[in-house]
PDB file of C-alpha atoms and ligand atoms in Angstrom:
ATOM      1  CA  MET A   1       0.000   0.000   0.000  1.00 97.00           C
ATOM      2  CA  ARG A   2       1.042   3.612  -0.478  1.00 98.00           C
ATOM      3  CA  ILE A   3       0.804   5.304   2.922  1.00 98.00           C
ATOM      4  CA  VAL A   4       1.388   8.977   3.776  1.00 98.00           C
ATOM      5  CA  VAL A   5       2.340   9.807   7.357  1.00 98.00           C
ATOM      6  CA  THR A   6       1.956  13.473   8.374  1.00 98.00           C
ATOM      7  CA  GLY A   7       4.279  15.129  10.902  1.00 98.00           C
ATOM      8  CA  GLY A   8       7.202  13.363   9.233  1.00 97.00           C
ATOM      9  CA  SER A   9       9.820  14.758  11.659  1.00 97.00           C
ATOM     10  CA  GLY A  10       8.013  13.524  14.764  1.00 98.00           C
ATOM     11  CA  GLN A  11       8.970  10.559  16.949  1.00 98.00           C
ATOM     12  CA  LEU A  12       6.051   8.333  15.912  1.00 98.00           C
ATOM     13  CA  ALA A  13       6.629   9.031  12.202  1.00 98.00           C
ATOM     14  CA  ARG A  14      10.255   7.980  12.635  1.00 98.00           C
ATOM     15  CA  ALA A  15       9.224   4.732  14.341  1.00 98.00           C
ATOM     16  CA  ILE A  16       6.833   4.031  11.467  1.00 98.00           C
ATOM     17  CA  ARG A  17       9.634   4.643   8.944  1.00 97.00           C
ATOM     18  CA  GLU A  18      11.992   2.361  10.862  1.00 96.00           C
ATOM     19  CA  THR A  19       9.616  -0.531  11.564  1.00 97.00           C
ATOM     20  CA  TRP A  20       7.156  -0.839   8.678  1.00 97.00           C
ATOM     21  CA  THR A  21       7.940  -3.277   5.916  1.00 96.00           C
ATOM     22  CA  GLY A  22       6.235  -4.178   2.665  1.00 97.00           C
ATOM     23  CA  HIS A  23       4.615  -0.789   2.029  1.00 98.00           C
ATOM     24  CA  GLU A  24       5.554   2.449   0.336  1.00 98.00           C
ATOM     25  CA  VAL A  25       5.704   4.882   3.257  1.00 98.00           C
ATOM     26  CA  ILE A  26       6.038   8.619   2.590  1.00 98.00           C
ATOM     27  CA  CYS A  27       6.550  10.911   5.597  1.00 98.00           C
ATOM     28  CA  PRO A  28       6.437  14.562   4.508  1.00 97.00           C
ATOM     29  CA  PRO A  29       7.723  16.952   7.176  1.00 95.00           C
ATOM     30  CA  GLU A  30       5.806  20.095   8.103  1.00 97.00           C
ATOM     31  CA  ALA A  31       7.713  22.142   5.486  1.00 96.00           C
ATOM     32  CA  GLU A  32       6.195  19.941   2.765  1.00 97.00           C
ATOM     33  CA  LEU A  33       2.807  19.210   4.310  1.00 98.00           C
ATOM     34  CA  ASP A  34       1.741  21.962   6.693  1.00 98.00           C
ATOM     35  CA  LEU A  35      -1.414  20.853   8.456  1.00 98.00           C
ATOM     36  CA  ALA A  36      -2.310  24.488   9.113  1.00 98.00           C
ATOM     37  CA  ARG A  37      -2.909  24.990   5.359  1.00 98.00           C
ATOM     38  CA  GLN A  38      -5.910  23.338   3.711  1.00 98.00           C
ATOM     39  CA  GLU A  39      -4.452  23.996   0.267  1.00 98.00           C
ATOM     40  CA  ALA A  40      -1.229  22.137   1.186  1.00 98.00           C
ATOM     41  CA  ILE A  41      -3.164  19.135   2.505  1.00 98.00           C
ATOM     42  CA  GLN A  42      -5.264  18.910  -0.649  1.00 98.00           C
ATOM     43  CA  ARG A  43      -2.375  19.492  -3.074  1.00 98.00           C
ATOM     44  CA  VAL A  44       0.092  17.058  -1.472  1.00 98.00           C
ATOM     45  CA  LEU A  45      -2.431  14.260  -0.979  1.00 98.00           C
ATOM     46  CA  GLN A  46      -3.884  14.670  -4.460  1.00 98.00           C
ATOM     47  CA  GLU A  47      -0.359  14.451  -5.886  1.00 98.00           C
ATOM     48  CA  LEU A  48       0.676  11.419  -3.794  1.00 98.00           C
ATOM     49  CA  LYS A  49      -2.675   9.579  -4.036  1.00 98.00           C
ATOM     50  CA  PRO A  50      -2.178   7.427  -0.912  1.00 98.00           C
ATOM     51  CA  GLU A  51      -4.463   4.556   0.005  1.00 98.00           C
ATOM     52  CA  VAL A  52      -3.973   5.388   3.689  1.00 98.00           C
ATOM     53  CA  VAL A  53      -3.092   8.608   5.530  1.00 98.00           C
ATOM     54  CA  VAL A  54      -1.755   8.296   9.079  1.00 98.00           C
ATOM     55  CA  ASN A  55      -2.090  11.631  10.842  1.00 98.00           C
ATOM     56  CA  ALA A  56       0.875  11.593  13.237  1.00 98.00           C
ATOM     57  CA  GLY A  57       1.401  15.364  12.973  1.00 98.00           C
ATOM     58  CA  ALA A  58       0.064  17.452  15.830  1.00 98.00           C
ATOM     59  CA  PHE A  59       0.675  20.425  18.105  1.00 98.00           C
ATOM     60  CA  THR A  60       1.961  18.216  20.933  1.00 98.00           C
ATOM     61  CA  GLN A  61       3.356  20.793  23.369  1.00 97.00           C
ATOM     62  CA  VAL A  62       0.724  20.296  26.020  1.00 97.00           C
ATOM     63  CA  ASP A  63       1.521  23.385  28.120  1.00 97.00           C
ATOM     64  CA  ARG A  64       1.853  25.707  25.106  1.00 98.00           C
ATOM     65  CA  CYS A  65      -1.631  24.624  23.986  1.00 98.00           C
ATOM     66  CA  GLU A  66      -3.039  26.421  27.060  1.00 97.00           C
ATOM     67  CA  THR A  67      -1.957  29.831  25.743  1.00 98.00           C
ATOM     68  CA  GLU A  68      -2.148  28.991  22.013  1.00 98.00           C
ATOM     69  CA  GLU A  69      -5.425  27.117  21.877  1.00 98.00           C
ATOM     70  CA  ALA A  70      -6.511  28.736  18.586  1.00 98.00           C
ATOM     71  CA  LEU A  71      -3.385  27.460  16.800  1.00 98.00           C
ATOM     72  CA  ALA A  72      -3.697  24.062  18.501  1.00 98.00           C
ATOM     73  CA  THR A  73      -7.349  23.893  17.391  1.00 98.00           C
ATOM     74  CA  LEU A  74      -6.294  24.611  13.820  1.00 98.00           C
ATOM     75  CA  ILE A  75      -3.593  21.902  13.743  1.00 98.00           C
ATOM     76  CA  ASN A  76      -5.178  19.251  15.976  1.00 98.00           C
ATOM     77  CA  GLY A  77      -8.822  19.821  15.047  1.00 98.00           C
ATOM     78  CA  THR A  78      -9.614  21.765  11.863  1.00 98.00           C
ATOM     79  CA  ALA A  79      -6.757  20.159   9.900  1.00 98.00           C
ATOM     80  CA  VAL A  80      -8.213  16.720  10.611  1.00 98.00           C
ATOM     81  CA  SER A  81     -11.514  17.749   9.011  1.00 98.00           C
ATOM     82  CA  TRP A  82      -9.518  18.855   5.922  1.00 98.00           C
ATOM     83  CA  LEU A  83      -7.641  15.529   5.925  1.00 98.00           C
ATOM     84  CA  ALA A  84     -10.946  13.666   6.270  1.00 98.00           C
ATOM     85  CA  GLU A  85     -12.538  15.519   3.335  1.00 98.00           C
ATOM     86  CA  THR A  86      -9.474  14.975   1.151  1.00 98.00           C
ATOM     87  CA  CYS A  87      -9.245  11.284   2.096  1.00 98.00           C
ATOM     88  CA  ASP A  88     -12.949  10.838   1.290  1.00 98.00           C
ATOM     89  CA  GLY A  89     -12.353  12.435  -2.114  1.00 98.00           C
ATOM     90  CA  LEU A  90      -9.458  10.072  -2.820  1.00 98.00           C
ATOM     91  CA  GLY A  91     -11.142   6.978  -1.383  1.00 98.00           C
ATOM     92  CA  ALA A  92      -8.326   6.764   1.191  1.00 98.00           C
ATOM     93  CA  LYS A  93      -8.472   5.580   4.795  1.00 98.00           C
ATOM     94  CA  LEU A  94      -7.662   8.104   7.538  1.00 98.00           C
ATOM     95  CA  VAL A  95      -5.831   6.815  10.612  1.00 98.00           C
ATOM     96  CA  GLN A  96      -5.960   9.501  13.292  1.00 98.00           C
ATOM     97  CA  ILE A  97      -3.647   9.260  16.307  1.00 98.00           C
ATOM     98  CA  SER A  98      -5.298  10.499  19.485  1.00 98.00           C
ATOM     99  CA  THR A  99      -4.586  10.638  23.173  1.00 98.00           C
ATOM    100  CA  ASP A 100      -5.494   9.512  26.691  1.00 98.00           C
ATOM    101  CA  TYR A 101      -5.813  13.252  27.516  1.00 98.00           C
ATOM    102  CA  VAL A 102      -9.382  13.207  26.144  1.00 98.00           C
ATOM    103  CA  PHE A 103     -10.343  11.680  29.518  1.00 98.00           C
ATOM    104  CA  ASP A 104     -10.645  13.686  32.741  1.00 97.00           C
ATOM    105  CA  GLY A 105      -8.550  11.201  34.724  1.00 97.00           C
ATOM    106  CA  GLN A 106     -11.073  10.723  37.526  1.00 96.00           C
ATOM    107  CA  GLY A 107     -11.523   7.034  36.606  1.00 95.00           C
ATOM    108  CA  THR A 108     -10.411   4.134  38.782  1.00 94.00           C
ATOM    109  CA  ARG A 109     -10.299   1.367  36.150  1.00 97.00           C
ATOM    110  CA  PRO A 110      -8.847   1.394  32.610  1.00 98.00           C
ATOM    111  CA  TYR A 111     -10.859   3.555  30.216  1.00 98.00           C
ATOM    112  CA  LEU A 112     -12.937   1.848  27.525  1.00 98.00           C
ATOM    113  CA  GLU A 113     -13.406   3.379  24.081  1.00 98.00           C
ATOM    114  CA  ALA A 114     -17.076   4.043  24.946  1.00 97.00           C
ATOM    115  CA  ASP A 115     -16.362   5.853  28.233  1.00 98.00           C
ATOM    116  CA  PRO A 116     -17.366   9.527  28.324  1.00 98.00           C
ATOM    117  CA  VAL A 117     -14.658  11.980  27.334  1.00 98.00           C
ATOM    118  CA  ALA A 118     -14.045  15.208  29.263  1.00 98.00           C
ATOM    119  CA  PRO A 119     -10.616  16.681  28.526  1.00 98.00           C
ATOM    120  CA  ARG A 120      -9.150  18.844  31.287  1.00 96.00           C
ATOM    121  CA  CYS A 121      -6.680  20.777  29.153  1.00 98.00           C
ATOM    122  CA  ALA A 122      -6.560  22.632  25.835  1.00 98.00           C
ATOM    123  CA  TYR A 123      -4.422  19.924  24.204  1.00 98.00           C
ATOM    124  CA  GLY A 124      -7.051  17.292  25.099  1.00 98.00           C
ATOM    125  CA  ARG A 125      -9.890  19.512  23.848  1.00 98.00           C
ATOM    126  CA  THR A 126      -8.195  20.108  20.497  1.00 98.00           C
ATOM    127  CA  LYS A 127      -7.290  16.416  20.055  1.00 98.00           C
ATOM    128  CA  LEU A 128     -10.931  15.537  20.797  1.00 98.00           C
ATOM    129  CA  LEU A 129     -11.994  17.828  17.932  1.00 98.00           C
ATOM    130  CA  GLY A 130      -9.561  15.866  15.744  1.00 98.00           C
ATOM    131  CA  GLU A 131     -11.117  12.561  16.804  1.00 98.00           C
ATOM    132  CA  GLN A 132     -14.600  13.845  16.022  1.00 98.00           C
ATOM    133  CA  ALA A 133     -13.522  15.062  12.575  1.00 98.00           C
ATOM    134  CA  ALA A 134     -11.839  11.731  11.746  1.00 98.00           C
ATOM    135  CA  LEU A 135     -14.876   9.749  12.937  1.00 98.00           C
ATOM    136  CA  ARG A 136     -16.982  11.625  10.344  1.00 97.00           C
ATOM    137  CA  SER A 137     -14.811  10.385   7.449  1.00 98.00           C
ATOM    138  CA  ARG A 138     -16.031   7.386   5.464  1.00 98.00           C
ATOM    139  CA  ASN A 139     -13.089   5.057   6.148  1.00 98.00           C
ATOM    140  CA  HIS A 140     -11.321   5.757   9.413  1.00 98.00           C
ATOM    141  CA  LEU A 141      -9.492   4.424  12.412  1.00 98.00           C
ATOM    142  CA  VAL A 142      -8.948   6.592  15.481  1.00 98.00           C
ATOM    143  CA  ALA A 143      -6.193   5.113  17.667  1.00 98.00           C
ATOM    144  CA  ARG A 144      -5.830   6.592  21.148  1.00 98.00           C
ATOM    145  CA  THR A 145      -2.417   6.110  22.645  1.00 98.00           C
ATOM    146  CA  ALA A 146      -0.496   7.429  25.666  1.00 98.00           C
ATOM    147  CA  TRP A 147       2.862   8.479  27.111  1.00 98.00           C
ATOM    148  CA  LEU A 148       4.804   8.010  23.840  1.00 98.00           C
ATOM    149  CA  TYR A 149       8.597   7.846  23.853  1.00 98.00           C
ATOM    150  CA  ASP A 150      11.445   6.194  21.991  1.00 98.00           C
ATOM    151  CA  ALA A 151      15.212   6.377  21.612  1.00 97.00           C
ATOM    152  CA  TRP A 152      14.772   9.576  19.559  1.00 97.00           C
ATOM    153  CA  GLY A 153      12.592  12.686  19.647  1.00 96.00           C
ATOM    154  CA  LYS A 154      11.400  14.839  22.505  1.00 96.00           C
ATOM    155  CA  ASN A 155      10.065  12.661  25.285  1.00 98.00           C
ATOM    156  CA  PHE A 156      10.212  11.715  28.959  1.00 98.00           C
ATOM    157  CA  PHE A 157      12.685   8.863  28.436  1.00 98.00           C
ATOM    158  CA  LEU A 158      15.343  11.088  26.851  1.00 98.00           C
ATOM    159  CA  THR A 159      14.608  13.965  29.231  1.00 98.00           C
ATOM    160  CA  MET A 160      15.274  11.678  32.209  1.00 98.00           C
ATOM    161  CA  VAL A 161      18.405  10.094  30.731  1.00 97.00           C
ATOM    162  CA  ASN A 162      19.933  13.426  29.677  1.00 97.00           C
ATOM    163  CA  ALA A 163      19.122  15.184  32.961  1.00 97.00           C
ATOM    164  CA  ALA A 164      20.575  12.335  35.025  1.00 97.00           C
ATOM    165  CA  ARG A 165      23.741  12.278  32.924  1.00 95.00           C
ATOM    166  CA  GLN A 166      24.142  15.996  33.680  1.00 95.00           C
ATOM    167  CA  GLY A 167      24.001  15.095  37.386  1.00 95.00           C
ATOM    168  CA  ARG A 168      20.719  16.917  37.982  1.00 96.00           C
ATOM    169  CA  GLU A 169      18.541  16.004  40.925  1.00 96.00           C
ATOM    170  CA  LEU A 170      15.221  14.654  39.647  1.00 97.00           C
ATOM    171  CA  ARG A 171      11.841  14.935  41.333  1.00 97.00           C
ATOM    172  CA  VAL A 172       9.168  13.088  39.402  1.00 97.00           C
ATOM    173  CA  VAL A 173       5.415  12.920  39.992  1.00 97.00           C
ATOM    174  CA  ASP A 174       4.210   9.725  41.580  1.00 97.00           C
ATOM    175  CA  ASP A 175       0.455  10.375  41.583  1.00 96.00           C
ATOM    176  CA  GLN A 176      -0.379  10.262  37.858  1.00 97.00           C
ATOM    177  CA  ARG A 177      -0.973   6.759  36.522  1.00 98.00           C
ATOM    178  CA  GLY A 178      -0.796   5.746  32.886  1.00 98.00           C
ATOM    179  CA  THR A 179       1.051   3.484  30.485  1.00 98.00           C
ATOM    180  CA  PRO A 180       4.369   4.330  28.830  1.00 98.00           C
ATOM    181  CA  THR A 181       4.127   3.281  25.196  1.00 98.00           C
ATOM    182  CA  SER A 182       7.109   3.050  22.886  1.00 98.00           C
ATOM    183  CA  CYS A 183       6.577   4.542  19.445  1.00 98.00           C
ATOM    184  CA  ARG A 184       7.877   1.332  17.859  1.00 98.00           C
ATOM    185  CA  ALA A 185       5.288  -0.796  19.730  1.00 98.00           C
ATOM    186  CA  LEU A 186       2.529   1.516  18.517  1.00 98.00           C
ATOM    187  CA  ALA A 187       3.963   1.568  14.982  1.00 98.00           C
ATOM    188  CA  ARG A 188       3.885  -2.241  14.771  1.00 98.00           C
ATOM    189  CA  GLN A 189       0.266  -2.289  15.981  1.00 98.00           C
ATOM    190  CA  LEU A 190      -0.718   0.394  13.466  1.00 98.00           C
ATOM    191  CA  GLN A 191       0.795  -1.601  10.600  1.00 98.00           C
ATOM    192  CA  LEU A 192      -1.326  -4.640  11.545  1.00 98.00           C
ATOM    193  CA  ALA A 193      -4.422  -2.485  12.015  1.00 98.00           C
ATOM    194  CA  ILE A 194      -4.005  -1.010   8.535  1.00 98.00           C
ATOM    195  CA  GLU A 195      -3.331  -4.385   6.906  1.00 98.00           C
ATOM    196  CA  GLU A 196      -6.392  -5.846   8.641  1.00 98.00           C
ATOM    197  CA  ASP A 197      -8.472  -2.736   7.821  1.00 98.00           C
ATOM    198  CA  TRP A 198      -9.604  -1.970  11.384  1.00 98.00           C
ATOM    199  CA  GLN A 199     -12.426   0.588  11.585  1.00 98.00           C
ATOM    200  CA  GLY A 200     -13.704   2.904  14.308  1.00 98.00           C
ATOM    201  CA  LEU A 201     -12.109   3.853  17.596  1.00 98.00           C
ATOM    202  CA  VAL A 202      -9.488   1.770  19.387  1.00 98.00           C
ATOM    203  CA  HIS A 203      -7.160   2.106  22.355  1.00 98.00           C
ATOM    204  CA  ALA A 204      -3.538   1.400  21.471  1.00 98.00           C
ATOM    205  CA  SER A 205      -1.176   1.807  24.407  1.00 98.00           C
ATOM    206  CA  CYS A 206       1.087  -0.831  25.921  1.00 98.00           C
ATOM    207  CA  ARG A 207      -0.157  -3.151  28.688  1.00 98.00           C
ATOM    208  CA  GLY A 208       0.200  -2.536  32.393  1.00 98.00           C
ATOM    209  CA  GLU A 209       0.434   0.748  34.260  1.00 98.00           C
ATOM    210  CA  THR A 210       2.731   2.822  36.400  1.00 98.00           C
ATOM    211  CA  THR A 211       3.370   6.409  37.468  1.00 98.00           C
ATOM    212  CA  TRP A 212       5.866   8.818  35.907  1.00 98.00           C
ATOM    213  CA  TYR A 213       8.079   8.113  38.921  1.00 98.00           C
ATOM    214  CA  GLY A 214       7.749   4.345  38.372  1.00 98.00           C
ATOM    215  CA  PHE A 215       8.628   4.881  34.717  1.00 98.00           C
ATOM    216  CA  ALA A 216      11.719   6.897  35.697  1.00 98.00           C
ATOM    217  CA  GLU A 217      12.831   4.227  38.208  1.00 98.00           C
ATOM    218  CA  GLU A 218      12.612   1.575  35.513  1.00 98.00           C
ATOM    219  CA  ILE A 219      14.480   3.767  32.992  1.00 98.00           C
ATOM    220  CA  PHE A 220      17.394   4.114  35.407  1.00 98.00           C
ATOM    221  CA  ARG A 221      17.336   0.435  36.413  1.00 98.00           C
ATOM    222  CA  LEU A 222      17.490  -0.684  32.779  1.00 98.00           C
ATOM    223  CA  THR A 223      20.042   1.891  31.597  1.00 97.00           C
ATOM    224  CA  GLY A 224      22.173   1.387  34.712  1.00 96.00           C
ATOM    225  CA  ILE A 225      22.357   5.163  35.189  1.00 96.00           C
ATOM    226  CA  ASN A 226      22.873   6.162  38.782  1.00 94.00           C
ATOM    227  CA  ALA A 227      20.312   8.943  39.146  1.00 96.00           C
ATOM    228  CA  ARG A 228      19.379  11.190  42.037  1.00 96.00           C
ATOM    229  CA  LEU A 229      15.647  10.467  41.817  1.00 97.00           C
ATOM    230  CA  SER A 230      12.836  11.133  44.274  1.00 97.00           C
ATOM    231  CA  PRO A 231       9.028  11.085  44.042  1.00 97.00           C
ATOM    232  CA  CYS A 232       6.809  14.153  44.345  1.00 97.00           C
ATOM    233  CA  ALA A 233       3.114  15.013  44.028  1.00 97.00           C
ATOM    234  CA  THR A 234       1.506  16.797  41.073  1.00 96.00           C
ATOM    235  CA  ALA A 235       0.733  19.643  43.457  1.00 94.00           C
ATOM    236  CA  ASP A 236       4.489  20.090  44.114  1.00 93.00           C
ATOM    237  CA  TYR A 237       5.218  20.489  40.412  1.00 85.00           C
ATOM    238  CA  PRO A 238       2.637  22.925  38.996  1.00 88.00           C
ATOM    239  CA  LEU A 239       2.403  23.131  35.192  1.00 93.00           C
ATOM    240  CA  PRO A 240       0.114  25.309  33.031  1.00 95.00           C
ATOM    241  CA  ALA A 241      -1.940  22.366  31.700  1.00 96.00           C
ATOM    242  CA  PRO A 242      -3.726  20.065  34.142  1.00 94.00           C
ATOM    243  CA  ARG A 243      -2.976  16.377  33.416  1.00 95.00           C
ATOM    244  CA  PRO A 244      -5.331  13.442  34.065  1.00 95.00           C
ATOM    245  CA  ALA A 245      -4.475  11.702  37.349  1.00 96.00           C
ATOM    246  CA  TYR A 246      -5.410   8.325  35.894  1.00 98.00           C
ATOM    247  CA  SER A 247      -5.400   7.635  32.159  1.00 97.00           C
ATOM    248  CA  VAL A 248      -4.807   3.912  31.689  1.00 98.00           C
ATOM    249  CA  LEU A 249      -6.498   2.757  28.462  1.00 98.00           C
ATOM    250  CA  ASP A 250      -8.299  -0.587  28.274  1.00 98.00           C
ATOM    251  CA  GLY A 251      -7.058  -2.478  25.208  1.00 97.00           C
ATOM    252  CA  ALA A 252      -9.518  -5.413  25.138  1.00 98.00           C
ATOM    253  CA  HIS A 253     -11.286  -4.059  22.032  1.00 98.00           C
ATOM    254  CA  ARG A 254      -8.151  -4.672  19.931  1.00 98.00           C
ATOM    255  CA  LYS A 255      -8.745  -8.419  20.030  1.00 97.00           C
ATOM    256  CA  GLU A 256     -12.267  -7.905  18.644  1.00 98.00           C
ATOM    257  CA  LEU A 257     -10.785  -6.026  15.679  1.00 98.00           C
ATOM    258  CA  GLY A 258      -7.931  -8.411  14.854  1.00 98.00           C
ATOM    259  CA  SER A 259      -4.308  -9.064  15.786  1.00 98.00           C
ATOM    260  CA  ASP A 260      -3.350  -7.401  19.064  1.00 98.00           C
ATOM    261  CA  CYS A 261       0.426  -7.061  19.353  1.00 98.00           C
ATOM    262  CA  MET A 262       0.781  -4.445  22.116  1.00 98.00           C
ATOM    263  CA  GLY A 263       3.119  -5.864  24.773  1.00 98.00           C
ATOM    264  CA  GLU A 264       3.861  -4.953  28.400  1.00 98.00           C
ATOM    265  CA  TRP A 265       5.220  -1.410  28.811  1.00 98.00           C
ATOM    266  CA  ILE A 266       8.249  -2.744  30.670  1.00 98.00           C
ATOM    267  CA  ASP A 267       9.240  -4.985  27.723  1.00 98.00           C
ATOM    268  CA  GLY A 268       8.770  -2.052  25.361  1.00 98.00           C
ATOM    269  CA  LEU A 269      11.109   0.007  27.531  1.00 98.00           C
ATOM    270  CA  ALA A 270      13.742  -2.744  27.545  1.00 98.00           C
ATOM    271  CA  GLU A 271      13.641  -2.767  23.730  1.00 98.00           C
ATOM    272  CA  VAL A 272      14.072   1.012  23.546  1.00 98.00           C
ATOM    273  CA  VAL A 273      16.916   0.962  26.086  1.00 98.00           C
ATOM    274  CA  ALA A 274      18.715  -1.692  24.019  1.00 97.00           C
ATOM    275  CA  HIS A 275      18.341   0.470  20.909  1.00 95.00           C
ATOM    276  CA  TYR A 276      19.394   3.610  22.780  1.00 95.00           C
ATOM    277  CA  SER A 277      22.539   1.852  24.070  1.00 91.00           C
ATOM    278  CA  LYS A 278      23.407   0.781  20.518  1.00 90.00           C
ATOM    279  CA  LEU A 279      22.961   4.361  19.218  1.00 85.00           C
ATOM    280  CA  ALA A 280      25.169   5.678  22.043  1.00 80.00           C
ATOM    281  CA  GLN A 281      28.076   3.301  21.188  1.00 77.00           C
TER     282      GLN A 281
HETATM  283  N1  NAP B   1       3.856  12.205  22.727  1.00 57.38           N
HETATM  284  C1  NAP B   1       2.919  11.626  23.469  1.00 57.38           C
HETATM  285  O1  NAP B   1       3.122  11.299  24.642  1.00 57.38           O
HETATM  286  C2  NAP B   1       1.555  11.344  22.882  1.00 57.38           C
HETATM  287  C3  NAP B   1       0.602  10.710  23.676  1.00 57.38           C
HETATM  288  C4  NAP B   1      -0.648  10.420  23.118  1.00 57.38           C
HETATM  289  C5  NAP B   1      -0.918  10.763  21.812  1.00 57.38           C
HETATM  290  N2  NAP B   1       0.038  11.387  21.071  1.00 57.38           N
HETATM  291  C6  NAP B   1      -0.274  11.723  19.675  1.00 57.38           C
HETATM  292  O2  NAP B   1       0.549  10.906  18.868  1.00 57.38           O
HETATM  293  C7  NAP B   1       0.831  11.565  17.647  1.00 57.38           C
HETATM  294  C8  NAP B   1       2.324  11.555  17.392  1.00 57.38           C
HETATM  295  O3  NAP B   1       2.932  12.325  18.403  1.00 57.38           O
HETATM  296  P1  NAP B   1       4.500  12.331  18.645  1.00 57.38           P
HETATM  297  O4  NAP B   1       4.730  11.890  20.034  1.00 57.38           O
HETATM  298  O5  NAP B   1       5.193  11.671  17.508  1.00 57.38           O
HETATM  299  O6  NAP B   1       4.748  13.897  18.617  1.00 57.38           O
HETATM  300  P2  NAP B   1       5.914  14.750  17.961  1.00 57.38           P
HETATM  301  O7  NAP B   1       7.204  14.019  18.048  1.00 57.38           O
HETATM  302  O8  NAP B   1       5.784  16.103  18.559  1.00 57.38           O
HETATM  303  O9  NAP B   1       5.483  14.759  16.440  1.00 57.38           O
HETATM  304  C9  NAP B   1       4.473  15.598  15.941  1.00 57.38           C
HETATM  305  C10 NAP B   1       5.006  16.220  14.699  1.00 57.38           C
HETATM  306  O10 NAP B   1       4.002  17.077  14.136  1.00 57.38           O
HETATM  307  C11 NAP B   1       4.675  18.207  13.655  1.00 57.38           C
HETATM  308  N3  NAP B   1       3.817  19.358  13.413  1.00 57.38           N
HETATM  309  C12 NAP B   1       3.508  20.385  14.263  1.00 57.38           C
HETATM  310  N4  NAP B   1       2.759  21.290  13.612  1.00 57.38           N
HETATM  311  C13 NAP B   1       2.580  20.816  12.349  1.00 57.38           C
HETATM  312  C14 NAP B   1       1.924  21.318  11.196  1.00 57.38           C
HETATM  313  N5  NAP B   1       1.289  22.505  11.214  1.00 57.38           N
HETATM  314  N6  NAP B   1       1.967  20.596  10.067  1.00 57.38           N
HETATM  315  C15 NAP B   1       2.635  19.408  10.016  1.00 57.38           C
HETATM  316  N7  NAP B   1       3.288  18.894  11.068  1.00 57.38           N
HETATM  317  C16 NAP B   1       3.252  19.589  12.225  1.00 57.38           C
HETATM  318  C17 NAP B   1       5.723  18.497  14.699  1.00 57.38           C
HETATM  319  O11 NAP B   1       6.717  19.346  14.190  1.00 57.38           O
HETATM  320  P3  NAP B   1       7.591  20.228  15.250  1.00 57.38           P
HETATM  321  O12 NAP B   1       8.382  19.245  16.053  1.00 57.38           O
HETATM  322  O13 NAP B   1       8.401  21.057  14.333  1.00 57.38           O
HETATM  323  O14 NAP B   1       6.594  20.989  16.048  1.00 57.38           O
HETATM  324  C18 NAP B   1       6.240  17.102  14.982  1.00 57.38           C
HETATM  325  O15 NAP B   1       7.280  16.763  14.093  1.00 57.38           O
HETATM  326  C19 NAP B   1       0.209  12.955  17.779  1.00 57.38           C
HETATM  327  O16 NAP B   1      -1.062  12.944  17.189  1.00 57.38           O
HETATM  328  C20 NAP B   1       0.034  13.131  19.274  1.00 57.38           C
HETATM  329  O17 NAP B   1      -1.016  14.015  19.574  1.00 57.38           O
HETATM  330  C21 NAP B   1       1.279  11.666  21.564  1.00 57.38           C
END
């Protein structure tokens, strides 16, 4: 299949490029496919004529979204309606990547796809608009994921490793629960979902759960970095955007759609650490 992946410089797009086999995968960066411009979306997709578009591009700076909600709405919401219209015109499938931040985080058991959404921050509100736009397209899959990281890009894993190497003391929140998900684990699941033509809304994060502090502990255990790490509460570390306290996603629906290959988050981390160590050699 010919597949276009938006946000070509992002960490998920890179994982897709590195893991997918057997397809023609084109990942235009923002300079070539700017989601903020309807004309660019239409022109590039009409030229490339993909069978599938994976929308991995987004305004992902959660705190900046609080003060730049109009721009975030354009990129995370309005652009998805333009992608949907263009995909419908081309007969292409739209795969929209969404987030656990559409939930308010007051839950006490993993969230199902059908659970009510109530985003607490601007990023979550704008990503919800994107979901709604994608769900209106004729052939779509909306995949909600969470806590993405890999051995490249801007993410918690690299932030922790780099800060610890600089000898910084690290205080990490221990009262937000979710599931770290490596981009490569998600990329492999997305390839299967596309090949098996999954439709609708699906949760696609790794299995298991932890806190950001638990994630950091495991990062340092597996990398062997001796870090000065201690837990703190969300209240001790105020940020502009409120985060959900609990955002574990239930993945049982994947099995109803086809081949579920999401593994335990801890195994995903071990794979990323092995790759990171190889890159560092
Ligand atoms: N990261 C997470 O923890 C997380 C969790 C749940 C869901 N998601 C979703 O997963 C998807 C992939 O995220 P990611 O982690 O790969 O984020 P990422 O590394 O920030 O990648 C997003 C890419 O989109 C690009 N972009 C921004 N504005 C654009 C525009 N106007 N036109 C085209 N591209 C634009 C960004 O470019 P710049 O870098 O130049 O801004 C970046 O390269 C996104 O939909 C995100 O909302 C992410």
